[in-house]
């Protein structure tokens, strides 16, 4: 009986989500700066919008694995969403000082395509996003200690990724320089 109730509740939730998604007009979601990633729905009259003439320093700590090796890491996608939100609010890219450092379960997202394919049997879905983030000025880094803990060779790290001493020292060093920490 409990199993049937759970199935019915799950089905009801899925239908509700589908109904809400169906009500959204075309163009509701946008990816204005990091095209194809980090979708946003911009609210021009919302509170707590970034100020266009200020500089924002954020270090993102990415620690969660992707749901599947075929999926872009959700935390990395949220970095793209953050870029999209700030730029949509009028903040120029050169006012965004963003560093995303992967460690823990997120570490594999930085593997070059050959090593990712060898480990997971699919191309690394994160590499196109990493390249777009880099083009927007975001430094994507990986914890050197996590690379070792995963028994990855340092040469396996994609050349678009910065090899950091550790996530611990990256976060604390950047916080010391005035960066705010967002743990994703």
N, CA, C and O atoms as a DFTB+ gen file, in Angstrom:
736 C
 N C O
     1  1       0.822      -1.190       0.000
     2  2       0.000       0.000       0.000
     3  2       0.867       1.255       0.000
     4  3       0.612       2.203      -0.743
     5  1       1.915       1.243       0.863
     6  2       2.815       2.397       0.914
     7  2       3.496       2.605      -0.432
     8  3       3.688       3.739      -0.870
     9  1       3.862       1.494      -1.090
    10  2       4.536       1.590      -2.385
    11  2       3.605       2.204      -3.426
    12  3       4.034       3.033      -4.228
    13  1       2.347       1.807      -3.418
    14  2       1.371       2.359      -4.353
    15  2       1.174       3.848      -4.082
    16  3       1.092       4.641      -5.021
    17  1       1.099       4.232      -2.824
    18  2       0.954       5.655      -2.469
    19  2       2.148       6.455      -2.950
    20  3       1.992       7.561      -3.468
    21  1       3.331       5.905      -2.783
    22  2       4.542       6.588      -3.230
    23  2       4.545       6.733      -4.746
    24  3       4.896       7.793      -5.265
    25  1       4.160       5.688      -5.457
    26  2       4.098       5.753      -6.923
    27  2       3.090       6.799      -7.383
    28  3       3.359       7.559      -8.313
    29  1       1.933       6.838      -6.735
    30  2       0.916       7.820      -7.106
    31  2       1.381       9.242      -6.816
    32  3       1.136      10.149      -7.613
    33  1       2.041       9.442      -5.697
    34  2       2.552      10.768      -5.347
    35  2       3.620      11.207      -6.342
    36  3       3.649      12.367      -6.753
    37  1       4.495      10.283      -6.728
    38  2       5.543      10.600      -7.697
    39  2       4.927      10.943      -9.043
    40  3       5.344      11.910      -9.679
    41  1       3.956      10.183      -9.485
    42  2       3.291      10.451     -10.762
    43  2       2.593      11.807     -10.732
    44  3       2.638      12.553     -11.710
    45  1       1.955      12.122      -9.622
    46  2       1.277      13.407      -9.488
    47  2       2.276      14.561      -9.553
    48  3       2.015      15.570     -10.207
    49  1       3.401      14.418      -8.887
    50  2       4.433      15.452      -8.907
    51  2       4.970      15.635     -10.319
    52  3       5.160      16.766     -10.766
    53  1       5.216      14.538     -11.026
    54  2       5.739      14.627     -12.389
    55  2       4.749      15.319     -13.311
    56  3       5.150      16.104     -14.169
    57  1       3.450      15.038     -13.146
    58  2       2.443      15.700     -13.972
    59  2       2.368      17.189     -13.647
    60  3       2.151      18.002     -14.545
    61  1       2.545      17.558     -12.382
    62  2       2.533      18.962     -11.989
    63  2       3.701      19.712     -12.600
    64  3       3.538      20.825     -13.100
    65  1       4.874      19.106     -12.560
    66  2       6.060      19.723     -13.151
    67  2       5.874      19.872     -14.657
    68  3       6.201      20.916     -15.223
    69  1       5.356      18.849     -15.301
    70  2       5.122      18.916     -16.748
    71  2       4.107      19.997     -17.089
    72  3       4.254      20.681     -18.102
    73  1       3.080      20.164     -16.260
    74  2       2.070      21.190     -16.508
    75  2       2.665      22.585     -16.372
    76  3       2.367      23.467     -17.178
    77  1       3.497      22.792     -15.365
    78  2       4.145      24.093     -15.192
    79  2       5.059      24.375     -16.375
    80  3       5.057      25.485     -16.907
    81  1       5.847      23.375     -16.795
    82  2       6.757      23.558     -17.923
    83  2       5.983      23.866     -19.199
    84  3       6.433      24.668     -20.018
    85  1       4.817      23.234     -19.376
    86  2       4.016      23.470     -20.566
    87  2       3.437      24.884     -20.577
    88  3       3.185      25.437     -21.648
    89  1       3.222      25.478     -19.395
    90  2       2.680      26.822     -19.309
    91  2       3.709      27.907     -19.613
    92  3       3.340      29.061     -19.831
    93  1       4.982      27.557     -19.629
    94  2       6.020      28.555     -19.877
    95  2       6.116      28.832     -21.373
    96  3       6.217      27.910     -22.182
    97  1       6.083      30.117     -21.731
    98  2       6.146      30.461     -23.153
    99  2       7.538      30.187     -23.730
   100  3       8.526      30.100     -23.000
   101  1       7.586      30.056     -25.047
   102  2       8.876      29.892     -25.715
   103  2       9.741      31.096     -25.368
   104  3       9.255      32.227     -25.329
   105  1      11.002      30.855     -25.120
   106  2      11.910      31.937     -24.760
   107  2      11.892      32.293     -23.288
   108  3      12.554      33.246     -22.877
   109  1      11.145      31.543     -22.482
   110  2      11.077      31.804     -21.045
   111  2      12.459      31.669     -20.426
   112  3      12.874      32.510     -19.628
   113  1      13.170      30.607     -20.797
   114  2      14.532      30.376     -20.309
   115  2      15.512      30.898     -21.351
   116  3      15.281      30.780     -22.555
   117  1      16.603      31.473     -20.874
   118  2      17.620      32.015     -21.773
   119  2      19.012      31.673     -21.253
   120  3      19.209      31.441     -20.060
   121  1      19.954      31.648     -22.159
   122  2      21.368      31.482     -21.809
   123  2      22.135      32.576     -22.555
   124  3      22.806      32.301     -23.550
   125  1      22.033      33.821     -22.068
   126  2      22.514      34.966     -22.838
   127  2      24.020      35.087     -23.013
   128  3      24.460      35.658     -24.010
   129  1      24.807      34.591     -22.117
   130  2      26.259      34.770     -22.214
   131  2      26.973      33.450     -22.411
   132  3      27.796      33.319     -23.318
   133  1      26.676      32.488     -21.592
   134  2      27.241      31.145     -21.727
   135  2      26.189      30.335     -22.481
   136  3      25.419      29.590     -21.875
   137  1      26.161      30.483     -23.792
   138  2      25.100      29.913     -24.603
   139  2      25.000      28.398     -24.435
   140  3      25.990      27.669     -24.500
   141  1      23.771      27.963     -24.218
   142  2      23.484      26.543     -24.074
   143  2      23.628      26.007     -22.664
   144  3      23.312      24.845     -22.412
   145  1      24.100      26.831     -21.739
   146  2      24.338      26.380     -20.358
   147  2      23.863      27.440     -19.369
   148  3      23.812      28.627     -19.689
   149  1      23.517      26.994     -18.164
   150  2      23.180      27.920     -17.085
   151  2      21.931      28.731     -17.368
   152  3      21.933      29.955     -17.239
   153  1      20.865      28.046     -17.754
   154  2      19.661      28.768     -18.158
   155  2      19.104      29.619     -17.018
   156  3      19.138      29.238     -15.848
   157  1      18.592      30.786     -17.409
   158  2      18.020      31.732     -16.455
   159  2      16.680      32.242     -16.974
   160  3      16.404      32.205     -18.173
   161  1      15.877      32.707     -16.069
   162  2      14.699      33.501     -16.404
   163  2      14.916      34.837     -15.702
   164  3      14.750      34.947     -14.487
   165  1      15.286      35.845     -16.477
   166  2      15.653      37.120     -15.878
   167  2      14.412      37.887     -15.419
   168  3      13.401      37.935     -16.119
   169  1      14.508      38.477     -14.242
   170  2      13.426      39.264     -13.652
   171  2      13.934      40.693     -13.487
   172  3      14.616      40.984     -12.504
   173  1      13.625      41.587     -14.414
   174  2      14.198      42.938     -14.389
   175  2      13.817      43.761     -13.166
   176  3      14.544      44.684     -12.801
   177  1      12.701      43.451     -12.530
   178  2      12.258      44.234     -11.376
   179  2      12.458      43.513     -10.046
   180  3      11.884      43.912      -9.033
   181  1      13.257      42.469     -10.042
   182  2      13.489      41.700      -8.820
   183  2      14.423      42.444      -7.864
   184  3      15.196      43.309      -8.275
   185  1      14.338      42.095      -6.608
   186  2      15.215      42.668      -5.580
   187  2      16.586      42.000      -5.621
   188  3      16.749      40.932      -6.210
   189  1      17.557      42.634      -4.995
   190  2      18.911      42.105      -4.817
   191  2      19.621      41.829      -6.141
   192  3      20.301      40.814      -6.294
   193  1      19.456      42.732      -7.080
   194  2      20.167      42.593      -8.351
   195  2      21.589      43.120      -8.202
   196  3      21.824      44.063      -7.447
   197  1      22.535      42.521      -8.913
   198  2      23.907      43.036      -8.894
   199  2      23.950      44.453      -9.468
   200  3      23.141      44.818     -10.321
   201  1      24.900      45.231      -8.987
   202  2      25.085      46.602      -9.453
   203  2      26.114      46.574     -10.577
   204  3      27.200      46.017     -10.415
   205  1      25.776      47.167     -11.704
   206  2      26.580      47.050     -12.919
   207  2      27.994      47.599     -12.794
   208  3      28.900      47.096     -13.460
   209  1      28.210      48.600     -11.973
   210  2      29.551      49.203     -11.923
   211  2      30.437      48.626     -10.811
   212  3      31.522      49.148     -10.552
   213  1      29.990      47.574     -10.167
   214  2      30.803      46.943      -9.128
   215  2      31.508      45.708      -9.689
   216  3      31.085      45.135     -10.693
   217  1      32.584      45.314      -9.025
   218  2      33.299      44.098      -9.380
   219  2      32.921      43.016      -8.374
   220  3      32.859      43.263      -7.169
   221  1      32.670      41.824      -8.884
   222  2      32.249      40.702      -8.048
   223  2      33.308      39.618      -8.088
   224  3      33.704      39.158      -9.159
   225  1      33.764      39.213      -6.909
   226  2      34.777      38.166      -6.770
   227  2      34.131      36.972      -6.068
   228  3      33.717      37.058      -4.912
   229  1      34.057      35.863      -6.794
   230  2      33.418      34.668      -6.237
   231  2      34.288      33.458      -6.525
   232  3      34.749      33.267      -7.650
   233  1      34.511      32.642      -5.503
   234  2      35.133      31.337      -5.691
   235  2      34.040      30.299      -5.453
   236  3      33.398      30.273      -4.403
   237  1      33.848      29.459      -6.443
   238  2      32.841      28.401      -6.389
   239  2      33.538      27.097      -6.011
   240  3      34.503      26.698      -6.663
   241  1      33.061      26.441      -4.978
   242  2      33.596      25.148      -4.577
   243  2      32.673      24.065      -5.125
   244  3      31.546      23.901      -4.657
   245  1      33.160      23.334      -6.115
   246  2      32.381      22.286      -6.772
   247  2      32.800      20.940      -6.189
   248  3      33.940      20.514      -6.372
   249  1      31.894      20.275      -5.495
   250  2      32.261      19.027      -4.822
   251  2      31.365      17.836      -5.170
   252  3      31.686      16.702      -4.814
   253  1      30.271      18.072      -5.844
   254  2      29.318      16.999      -6.135
   255  2      29.560      16.381      -7.506
   256  3      29.876      17.088      -8.463
   257  1      29.415      15.079      -7.601
   258  2      29.525      14.374      -8.876
   259  2      28.294      14.636      -9.731
   260  3      27.234      14.991      -9.216
   261  1      28.438      14.461     -11.027
   262  2      27.297      14.536     -11.937
   263  2      26.391      13.331     -11.680
   264  3      26.838      12.303     -11.172
   265  1      25.121      13.471     -12.036
   266  2      24.189      12.348     -11.851
   267  2      24.593      11.154     -12.696
   268  3      24.408      10.005     -12.296
   269  1      25.141      11.433     -13.858
   270  2      25.565      10.392     -14.786
   271  2      26.810      10.898     -15.516
   272  3      26.954      12.105     -15.711
   273  1      27.705      10.007     -15.922
   274  2      28.876      10.460     -16.686
   275  2      28.500      11.170     -17.987
   276  3      29.305      11.922     -18.536
   277  1      27.284      10.938     -18.481
   278  2      26.822      11.582     -19.715
   279  2      26.344      13.019     -19.491
   280  3      26.184      13.782     -20.444
   281  1      26.118      13.382     -18.225
   282  2      25.560      14.696     -17.898
   283  2      26.638      15.714     -17.552
   284  3      27.667      15.382     -16.963
   285  1      26.376      16.961     -17.931
   286  2      27.216      18.056     -17.466
   287  2      27.055      18.133     -15.951
   288  3      25.946      17.991     -15.437
   289  1      28.140      18.354     -15.246
   290  2      28.085      18.495     -13.794
   291  2      27.173      19.671     -13.446
   292  3      27.380      20.784     -13.930
   293  1      26.170      19.425     -12.610
   294  2      25.174      20.457     -12.271
   295  2      25.805      21.661     -11.578
   296  3      25.354      22.788     -11.781
   297  1      26.827      21.448     -10.773
   298  2      27.490      22.571     -10.105
   299  2      28.210      23.452     -11.119
   300  3      28.190      24.677     -10.999
   301  1      28.842      22.844     -12.106
   302  2      29.509      23.622     -13.154
   303  2      28.472      24.412     -13.955
   304  3      28.718      25.554     -14.343
   305  1      27.318      23.801     -14.198
   306  2      26.240      24.498     -14.899
   307  2      25.745      25.695     -14.078
   308  3      25.357      26.715     -14.649
   309  1      25.754      25.580     -12.746
   310  2      25.341      26.705     -11.901
   311  2      26.345      27.857     -11.953
   312  3      25.973      29.016     -11.768
   313  1      27.595      27.542     -12.201
   314  2      28.571      28.615     -12.421
   315  2      28.166      29.390     -13.680
   316  3      28.179      30.621     -13.690
   317  1      27.809      28.659     -14.736
   318  2      27.347      29.314     -15.968
   319  2      26.083      30.130     -15.697
   320  3      25.938      31.232     -16.227
   321  1      25.183      29.614     -14.891
   322  2      23.969      30.353     -14.536
   323  2      24.324      31.654     -13.825
   324  3      23.713      32.691     -14.080
   325  1      25.295      31.601     -12.949
   326  2      25.704      32.802     -12.227
   327  2      26.241      33.850     -13.195
   328  3      25.889      35.026     -13.099
   329  1      27.091      33.426     -14.126
   330  2      27.602      34.357     -15.139
   331  2      26.432      34.956     -15.911
   332  3      26.363      36.172     -16.090
   333  1      25.521      34.113     -16.366
   334  2      24.368      34.597     -17.137
   335  2      23.537      35.598     -16.346
   336  3      23.100      36.609     -16.896
   337  1      23.314      35.330     -15.066
   338  2      22.514      36.242     -14.243
   339  2      23.194      37.595     -14.065
   340  3      22.551      38.636     -14.203
   341  1      24.484      37.585     -13.761
   342  2      25.198      38.845     -13.549
   343  2      25.244      39.680     -14.827
   344  3      25.010      40.888     -14.791
   345  1      25.543      39.043     -15.943
   346  2      25.617      39.785     -17.208
   347  2      24.230      40.286     -17.610
   348  3      24.103      41.410     -18.097
   349  1      23.198      39.482     -17.417
   350  2      21.836      39.924     -17.730
   351  2      21.438      41.130     -16.889
   352  3      20.632      41.952     -17.323
   353  1      22.002      41.239     -15.685
   354  2      21.716      42.374     -14.805
   355  2      22.548      43.605     -15.176
   356  3      22.419      44.658     -14.552
   357  1      23.401      43.466     -16.194
   358  2      24.172      44.620     -16.664
   359  2      25.618      44.673     -16.220
   360  3      26.320      45.639     -16.522
   361  1      26.079      43.656     -15.507
   362  2      27.474      43.643     -15.052
   363  2      28.353      43.160     -16.210
   364  3      28.131      42.068     -16.733
   365  1      29.349      43.956     -16.617
   366  2      30.236      43.522     -17.702
   367  2      31.086      42.324     -17.280
   368  3      31.421      42.171     -16.105
   369  1      31.426      41.489     -18.239
   370  2      32.238      40.307     -17.936
   371  2      33.540      40.665     -17.238
   372  3      34.005      39.911     -16.384
   373  1      34.139      41.797     -17.582
   374  2      35.413      42.136     -16.950
   375  2      35.261      42.583     -15.498
   376  3      36.254      42.848     -14.821
   377  1      34.009      42.667     -15.015
   378  2      33.752      42.956     -13.600
   379  2      33.469      41.678     -12.802
   380  3      33.180      41.729     -11.606
   381  1      33.558      40.535     -13.487
   382  2      33.330      39.248     -12.833
   383  2      34.670      38.550     -12.665
   384  3      35.315      38.184     -13.647
   385  1      35.076      38.371     -11.444
   386  2      36.313      37.651     -11.112
   387  2      35.876      36.344     -10.467
   388  3      35.745      36.253      -9.247
   389  1      35.651      35.333     -11.301
   390  2      35.105      34.063     -10.860
   391  2      36.145      32.962     -11.004
   392  3      36.844      32.877     -12.014
   393  1      36.238      32.118      -9.979
   394  2      37.077      30.924     -10.009
   395  2      36.205      29.757      -9.548
   396  3      35.571      29.825      -8.495
   397  1      36.178      28.700     -10.335
   398  2      35.447      27.481      -9.966
   399  2      36.480      26.391      -9.730
   400  3      37.239      26.048     -10.637
   401  1      36.514      25.843      -8.518
   402  2      37.491      24.807      -8.206
   403  2      36.774      23.495      -7.904
   404  3      35.931      23.418      -7.011
   405  1      37.132      22.464      -8.675
   406  2      36.527      21.137      -8.524
   407  2      37.361      20.283      -7.579
   408  3      38.591      20.299      -7.615
   409  1      36.659      19.537      -6.736
   410  2      37.307      18.576      -5.843
   411  2      36.282      17.509      -5.486
   412  3      35.138      17.570      -5.936
   413  1      36.683      16.539      -4.685
   414  2      35.751      15.495      -4.266
   415  2      35.112      14.811      -5.462
   416  3      35.789      14.471      -6.433
   417  1      33.808      14.613      -5.384
   418  2      33.071      13.931      -6.436
   419  2      33.066      14.653      -7.768
   420  3      32.817      14.036      -8.803
   421  1      33.338      15.952      -7.761
   422  2      33.347      16.742      -9.001
   423  2      34.653      16.619      -9.771
   424  3      34.732      17.077     -10.911
   425  1      35.667      16.021      -9.190
   426  2      36.998      15.970      -9.800
   427  2      37.002      15.426     -11.230
   428  3      37.696      16.000     -12.069
   429  1      36.277      14.361     -11.561
   430  2      36.353      13.822     -12.927
   431  2      35.934      14.797     -14.025
   432  3      36.286      14.590     -15.186
   433  1      35.203      15.842     -13.695
   434  2      34.740      16.762     -14.735
   435  2      35.896      17.443     -15.460
   436  3      35.703      17.981     -16.550
   437  1      37.100      17.429     -14.874
   438  2      38.249      18.117     -15.470
   439  2      39.112      17.221     -16.351
   440  3      40.084      17.692     -16.941
   441  1      38.776      15.947     -16.450
   442  2      39.595      15.033     -17.257
   443  2      39.539      15.398     -18.736
   444  3      38.501      15.825     -19.241
   445  1      40.668      15.226     -19.426
   446  2      40.656      15.435     -20.871
   447  2      39.750      14.373     -21.493
   448  3      39.396      13.387     -20.846
   449  1      39.388      14.583     -22.727
   450  2      38.393      13.713     -23.347
   451  2      38.856      12.262     -23.439
   452  3      38.063      11.349     -23.208
   453  1      40.114      12.037     -23.770
   454  2      40.611      10.658     -23.909
   455  2      40.508       9.900     -22.589
   456  3      40.076       8.748     -22.563
   457  1      40.902      10.543     -21.499
   458  2      40.860       9.869     -20.194
   459  2      39.424       9.698     -19.696
   460  3      39.099       8.686     -19.075
   461  1      38.570      10.679     -19.966
   462  2      37.167      10.572     -19.565
   463  2      36.506       9.411     -20.313
   464  3      35.770       8.620     -19.724
   465  1      36.778       9.320     -21.620
   466  2      36.231       8.213     -22.420
   467  2      36.724       6.865     -21.892
   468  3      35.962       5.902     -21.805
   469  1      38.007       6.814     -21.541
   470  2      38.575       5.560     -21.025
   471  2      37.909       5.171     -19.709
   472  3      37.677       3.988     -19.458
   473  1      37.605       6.147     -18.876
   474  2      37.021       5.863     -17.561
   475  2      35.518       5.605     -17.631
   476  3      35.002       4.748     -16.914
   477  1      34.809       6.350     -18.497
   478  2      33.341       6.316     -18.468
   479  2      32.682       5.866     -19.773
   480  3      31.467       5.673     -19.816
   481  1      33.472       5.696     -20.835
   482  2      32.922       5.201     -22.092
   483  2      32.158       6.233     -22.904
   484  3      31.516       5.881     -23.894
   485  1      32.212       7.488     -22.512
   486  2      31.524       8.562     -23.240
   487  2      32.442       9.785     -23.279
   488  3      33.350       9.909     -22.458
   489  1      32.201      10.695     -24.243
   490  2      32.983      11.931     -24.264
   491  2      32.700      12.764     -23.014
   492  3      31.618      12.676     -22.434
   493  1      33.670      13.566     -22.607
   494  2      33.488      14.412     -21.429
   495  2      32.511      15.538     -21.777
   496  3      32.859      16.430     -22.550
   497  1      31.288      15.511     -21.218
   498  2      30.288      16.522     -21.553
   499  2      30.586      17.888     -20.937
   500  3      29.940      18.876     -21.287
   501  1      31.548      17.953     -20.032
   502  2      31.875      19.206     -19.339
   503  2      32.842      20.093     -20.122
   504  3      32.901      21.299     -19.881
   505  1      33.596      19.515     -21.051
   506  2      34.638      20.276     -21.730
   507  2      34.112      21.454     -22.549
   508  3      34.715      22.527     -22.505
   509  1      33.011      21.301     -23.298
   510  2      32.507      22.482     -24.017
   511  2      32.111      23.624     -23.065
   512  3      32.334      24.795     -23.368
   513  1      31.530      23.275     -21.927
   514  2      31.157      24.293     -20.950
   515  2      32.403      24.933     -20.343
   516  3      32.444      26.150     -20.160
   517  1      33.410      24.134     -20.031
   518  2      34.652      24.685     -19.481
   519  2      35.251      25.695     -20.458
   520  3      35.696      26.767     -20.047
   521  1      35.263      25.360     -21.739
   522  2      35.805      26.284     -22.738
   523  2      35.000      27.583     -22.792
   524  3      35.574      28.665     -22.908
   525  1      33.685      27.478     -22.710
   526  2      32.850      28.693     -22.731
   527  2      33.068      29.531     -21.473
   528  3      33.121      30.759     -21.543
   529  1      33.192      28.875     -20.341
   530  2      33.461      29.615     -19.102
   531  2      34.811      30.318     -19.188
   532  3      34.930      31.482     -18.806
   533  1      35.816      29.628     -19.682
   534  2      37.139      30.233     -19.832
   535  2      37.068      31.439     -20.766
   536  3      37.679      32.473     -20.495
   537  1      36.331      31.311     -21.854
   538  2      36.189      32.429     -22.789
   539  2      35.526      33.632     -22.135
   540  3      35.769      34.772     -22.530
   541  1      34.689      33.378     -21.137
   542  2      34.013      34.457     -20.413
   543  2      34.864      34.982     -19.251
   544  3      34.435      35.882     -18.528
   545  1      36.068      34.425     -19.069
   546  2      36.958      34.904     -18.020
   547  2      36.911      34.130     -16.722
   548  3      37.555      34.524     -15.750
   549  1      36.164      33.038     -16.678
   550  2      36.078      32.220     -15.463
   551  2      37.261      31.251     -15.443
   552  3      37.505      30.545     -16.422
   553  1      37.987      31.220     -14.339
   554  2      39.071      30.262     -14.176
   555  2      38.486      28.978     -13.597
   556  3      37.969      28.969     -12.481
   557  1      38.573      27.902     -14.363
   558  2      38.126      26.596     -13.888
   559  2      39.378      25.851     -13.425
   560  3      40.311      25.642     -14.201
   561  1      39.386      25.457     -12.162
   562  2      40.555      24.819     -11.557
   563  2      40.158      23.488     -10.937
   564  3      38.977      23.188     -10.758
   565  1      41.174      22.702     -10.617
   566  2      40.946      21.431      -9.939
   567  2      41.919      21.318      -8.778
   568  3      43.053      21.792      -8.848
   569  1      41.467      20.696      -7.735
   570  2      42.277      20.427      -6.554
   571  2      43.310      19.351      -6.895
   572  3      42.951      18.231      -7.258
   573  1      44.590      19.699      -6.775
   574  2      45.647      18.732      -7.052
   575  2      45.613      17.538      -6.122
   576  3      45.995      16.434      -6.511
   577  1      45.156      17.747      -4.893
   578  2      45.057      16.647      -3.934
   579  2      43.949      15.677      -4.347
   580  3      44.096      14.464      -4.199
   581  1      42.838      16.214      -4.864
   582  2      41.735      15.361      -5.319
   583  2      42.129      14.563      -6.548
   584  3      41.730      13.407      -6.694
   585  1      42.914      15.175      -7.440
   586  2      43.408      14.436      -8.603
   587  2      44.196      13.217      -8.123
   588  3      44.003      12.111      -8.627
   589  1      45.084      13.423      -7.149
   590  2      45.871      12.316      -6.605
   591  2      44.986      11.287      -5.908
   592  3      45.184      10.083      -6.073
   593  1      44.013      11.755      -5.130
   594  2      43.119      10.836      -4.410
   595  2      42.306       9.962      -5.362
   596  3      41.994       8.815      -5.042
   597  1      41.966      10.502      -6.528
   598  2      41.234       9.725      -7.531
   599  2      42.167       8.839      -8.358
   600  3      41.721       8.111      -9.245
   601  1      43.444       8.907      -8.062
   602  2      44.470       8.150      -8.782
   603  2      44.494       8.510     -10.265
   604  3      44.734       7.661     -11.124
   605  1      44.234       9.809     -10.550
   606  2      44.364      10.332     -11.910
   607  2      45.783      10.867     -12.070
   608  3      46.361      11.407     -11.127
   609  1      46.323      10.717     -13.235
   610  2      47.619      11.317     -13.551
   611  2      47.383      12.806     -13.816
   612  3      46.375      13.177     -14.416
   613  1      48.299      13.645     -13.375
   614  2      48.127      15.089     -13.583
   615  2      48.080      15.443     -15.066
   616  3      47.469      16.445     -15.437
   617  1      48.709      14.645     -15.914
   618  2      48.681      14.883     -17.358
   619  2      47.290      14.635     -17.945
   620  3      47.022      15.039     -19.076
   621  1      46.416      13.989     -17.204
   622  2      45.058      13.708     -17.674
   623  2      44.130      14.915     -17.530
   624  3      43.044      14.929     -18.108
   625  1      44.539      15.912     -16.777
   626  2      43.720      17.109     -16.580
   627  2      43.690      17.891     -17.893
   628  3      44.737      18.139     -18.491
   629  1      42.509      18.275     -18.337
   630  2      42.365      19.023     -19.585
   631  2      43.193      20.306     -19.537
   632  3      43.254      20.952     -18.491
   633  1      43.826      20.687     -20.634
   634  2      44.681      21.883     -20.632
   635  2      43.928      23.193     -20.380
   636  3      44.562      24.212     -20.104
   637  1      42.610      23.194     -20.467
   638  2      41.818      24.400     -20.184
   639  2      41.557      24.568     -18.690
   640  3      40.924      25.538     -18.273
   641  1      42.043      23.622     -17.884
   642  2      41.797      23.622     -16.443
   643  2      43.099      23.950     -15.714
   644  3      44.168      23.447     -16.063
   645  1      42.987      24.800     -14.698
   646  2      44.132      25.169     -13.868
   647  2      44.324      24.115     -12.783
   648  3      43.383      23.774     -12.067
   649  1      45.540      23.603     -12.665
   650  2      45.850      22.647     -11.605
   651  2      46.267      23.435     -10.366
   652  3      47.318      24.077     -10.357
   653  1      45.447      23.384      -9.328
   654  2      45.705      24.112      -8.082
   655  2      46.353      23.176      -7.071
   656  3      46.187      21.959      -7.147
   657  1      47.083      23.742      -6.134
   658  2      47.680      22.946      -5.060
   659  2      46.601      22.123      -4.364
   660  3      46.750      20.917      -4.169
   661  1      45.512      22.795      -3.994
   662  2      44.386      22.115      -3.357
   663  2      43.170      23.030      -3.418
   664  3      43.297      24.233      -3.644
   665  1      42.002      22.453      -3.217
   666  2      40.793      23.278      -3.106
   667  2      40.842      24.073      -1.811
   668  3      40.414      25.226      -1.765
   669  1      41.358      23.458      -0.770
   670  2      41.435      24.123       0.536
   671  2      42.251      25.408       0.451
   672  3      41.823      26.452       0.944
   673  1      43.421      25.334      -0.174
   674  2      44.256      26.534      -0.259
   675  2      43.710      27.518      -1.292
   676  3      43.883      28.727      -1.140
   677  1      43.064      27.026      -2.325
   678  2      42.478      27.927      -3.325
   679  2      41.386      28.768      -2.687
   680  3      41.367      29.990      -2.834
   681  1      40.479      28.113      -1.979
   682  2      39.372      28.831      -1.351
   683  2      39.886      29.833      -0.321
   684  3      39.482      30.995      -0.337
   685  1      40.758      29.403       0.559
   686  2      41.207      30.312       1.619
   687  2      42.073      31.440       1.072
   688  3      41.985      32.570       1.552
   689  1      42.905      31.153       0.079
   690  2      43.723      32.207      -0.528
   691  2      42.834      33.252      -1.192
   692  3      43.054      34.453      -1.032
   693  1      41.838      32.796      -1.932
   694  2      40.949      33.736      -2.622
   695  2      40.055      34.489      -1.645
   696  3      39.781      35.671      -1.849
   697  1      39.600      33.829      -0.594
   698  2      38.817      34.540       0.421
   699  2      39.671      35.644       1.056
   700  3      39.174      36.735       1.335
   701  1      40.934      35.358       1.278
   702  2      41.863      36.352       1.830
   703  2      41.999      37.552       0.889
   704  3      42.282      38.667       1.327
   705  1      41.792      37.306      -0.417
   706  2      41.872      38.379      -1.419
   707  2      40.529      39.054      -1.668
   708  3      40.398      39.853      -2.596
   709  1      39.531      38.739      -0.844
   710  2      38.236      39.407      -0.956
   711  2      37.182      38.669      -1.750
   712  3      36.128      39.235      -2.041
   713  1      37.435      37.420      -2.111
   714  2      36.443      36.620      -2.828
   715  2      35.403      36.090      -1.843
   716  3      35.704      35.814      -0.682
   717  1      34.176      35.955      -2.335
   718  2      33.112      35.308      -1.569
   719  2      33.030      33.850      -1.991
   720  3      33.246      33.526      -3.159
   721  1      32.719      32.966      -1.045
   722  2      32.638      31.538      -1.327
   723  2      31.196      31.132      -1.587
   724  3      30.292      31.453      -0.816
   725  1      31.000      30.413      -2.701
   726  2      29.729      29.758      -2.979
   727  2      30.016      28.269      -3.096
   728  3      30.744      27.834      -3.988
   729  1      29.439      27.495      -2.189
   730  2      29.610      26.043      -2.236
   731  2      28.475      25.439      -3.034
   732  3      27.302      25.592      -2.691
   733  1      28.841      24.749      -4.109
   734  2      27.825      24.155      -4.982
   735  2      27.939      22.641      -4.983
   736  3      27.166      21.964      -5.661
